[in-house]
Coordinates of C-alpha atoms in Angstrom, one line a residue:
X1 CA 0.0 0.0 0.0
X2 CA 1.6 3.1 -0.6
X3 CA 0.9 6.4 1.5
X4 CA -0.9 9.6 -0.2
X5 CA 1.9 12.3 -0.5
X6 CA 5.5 13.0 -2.1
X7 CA 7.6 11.6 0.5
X8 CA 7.8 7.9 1.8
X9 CA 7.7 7.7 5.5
X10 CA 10.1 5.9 7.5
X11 CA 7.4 3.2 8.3
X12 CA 6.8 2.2 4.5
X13 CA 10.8 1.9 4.2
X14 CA 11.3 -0.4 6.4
X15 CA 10.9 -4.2 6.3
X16 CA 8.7 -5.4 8.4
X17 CA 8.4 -8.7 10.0
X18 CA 5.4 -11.4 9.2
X19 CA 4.5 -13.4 12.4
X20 CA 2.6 -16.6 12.2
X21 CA -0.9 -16.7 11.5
X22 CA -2.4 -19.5 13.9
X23 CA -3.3 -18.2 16.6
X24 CA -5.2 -21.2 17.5
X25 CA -3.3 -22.4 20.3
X26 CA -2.5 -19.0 22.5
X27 CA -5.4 -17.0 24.5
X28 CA -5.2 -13.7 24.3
X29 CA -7.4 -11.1 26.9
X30 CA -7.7 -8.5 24.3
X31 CA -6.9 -8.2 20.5
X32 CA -5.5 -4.4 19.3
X33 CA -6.7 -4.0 15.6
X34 CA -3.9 -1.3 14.6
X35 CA -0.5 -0.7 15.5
X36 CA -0.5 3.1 14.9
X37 CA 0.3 4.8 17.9
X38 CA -3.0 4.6 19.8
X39 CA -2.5 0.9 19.1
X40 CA 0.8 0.2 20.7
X41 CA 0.5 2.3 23.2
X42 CA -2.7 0.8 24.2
X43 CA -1.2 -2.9 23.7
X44 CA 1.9 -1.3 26.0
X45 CA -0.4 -0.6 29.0
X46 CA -2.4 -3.3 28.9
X47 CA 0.5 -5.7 29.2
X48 CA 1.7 -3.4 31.6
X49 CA -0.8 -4.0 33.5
X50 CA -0.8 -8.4 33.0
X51 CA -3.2 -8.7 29.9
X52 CA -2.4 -10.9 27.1
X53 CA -2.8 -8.8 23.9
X54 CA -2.8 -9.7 20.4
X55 CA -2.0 -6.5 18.0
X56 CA -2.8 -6.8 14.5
X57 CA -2.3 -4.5 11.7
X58 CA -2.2 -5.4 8.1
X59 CA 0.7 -3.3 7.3
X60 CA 4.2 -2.2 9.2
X61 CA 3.7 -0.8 13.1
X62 CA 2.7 2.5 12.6
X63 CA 2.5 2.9 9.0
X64 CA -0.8 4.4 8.6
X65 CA -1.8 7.8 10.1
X66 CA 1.0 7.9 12.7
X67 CA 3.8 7.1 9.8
X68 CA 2.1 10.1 7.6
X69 CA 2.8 12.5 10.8
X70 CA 6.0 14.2 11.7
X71 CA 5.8 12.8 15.8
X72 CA 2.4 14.6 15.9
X73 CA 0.2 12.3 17.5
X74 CA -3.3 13.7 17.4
X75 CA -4.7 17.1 15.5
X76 CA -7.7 16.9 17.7
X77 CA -6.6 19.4 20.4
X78 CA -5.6 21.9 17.8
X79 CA -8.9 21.8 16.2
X80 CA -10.1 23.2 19.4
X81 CA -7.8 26.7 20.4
X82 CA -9.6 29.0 22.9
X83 CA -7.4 32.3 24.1
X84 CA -6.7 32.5 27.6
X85 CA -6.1 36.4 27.1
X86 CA -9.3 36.3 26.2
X87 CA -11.6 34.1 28.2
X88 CA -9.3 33.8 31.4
X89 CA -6.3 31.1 32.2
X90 CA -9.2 29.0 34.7
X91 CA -11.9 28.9 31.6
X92 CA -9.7 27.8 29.1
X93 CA -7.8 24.9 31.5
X94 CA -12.1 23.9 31.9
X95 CA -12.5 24.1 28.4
X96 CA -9.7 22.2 27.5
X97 CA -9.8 19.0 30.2
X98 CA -13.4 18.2 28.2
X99 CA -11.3 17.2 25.3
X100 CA -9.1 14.6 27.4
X101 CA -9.3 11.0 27.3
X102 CA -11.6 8.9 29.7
X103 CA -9.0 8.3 32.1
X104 CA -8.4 12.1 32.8
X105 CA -9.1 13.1 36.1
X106 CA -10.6 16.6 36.6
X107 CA -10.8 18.2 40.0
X108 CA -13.5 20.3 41.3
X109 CA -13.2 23.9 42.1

C-alpha cells in the first residue's frame, strides 16, 4: 500500500516482520486492531498492567496515520484553540480538560 503524499515515510521503508498466523493455540485477553500509535501504546499498557494482547495490523507498526505524521500524534486538540487572554487562564484549562481521554481526572473547584 503506498501512503498519499511525495515523501515515503520511514514506516513504508522499512521491512517489516510477518509473524505466524495461527493463533489457534494461545489466548489472548484482548486483540489491538492497529499498530499506529494509539494501538501500541494501548497494547503497552495493557500488558503493563498483566493482559495478554494480540496487535494486529495489516501493514508495518505505525504505517498508517502515525507514519504520515512528523511525531504529531493527534490534531484533535488543535482543532479546538480558545485564548486564555481572552476568556481567562481557569476557563480555558475547563474548556480544555473536556477534550481529554476517559482516564483524565478533573478536580472540582
Amino acid at each position: 500500500m503506498k501512503r498519499d503524499g511525495s515523501n515515503n515515510s520511514f514506516w513504508q521503508t522499512i521491512d517489516g516482520q510477518n509473524f505466524p498466523t495461527d493463533f489457534s493455540d494461545l489466548e489472548f485477553d484482548t486483540i489491538i486492531v492497529g499498530a499506529g500509535i494509539t494501538g501500541v501504546t494501548l497494547a503497552k499498557e495493557l500488558q503493563d498492567t498483566g493482559f495478554k494482547c494480540l496487535l494486529l495490523d495489516k501493514e508495518n507498526p505505525g504505517f498508517g496515520t502515525t507514519g504520515g505524521t512528523t511525531a504529531h500524534i493527534n490534531n484533535f486538540y488543535d482543532a479546538h484553540t480558545f485564548s486564555p487572554s481572552t476568556i481567562g487562564c481557569k476557563n480555558y484549562a475547563k474548556q480544555y480538560s473536556s477534550f481529554q481521554p476517559a482516564f483524565y481526572k478533573s478536580y472540582p473547584d
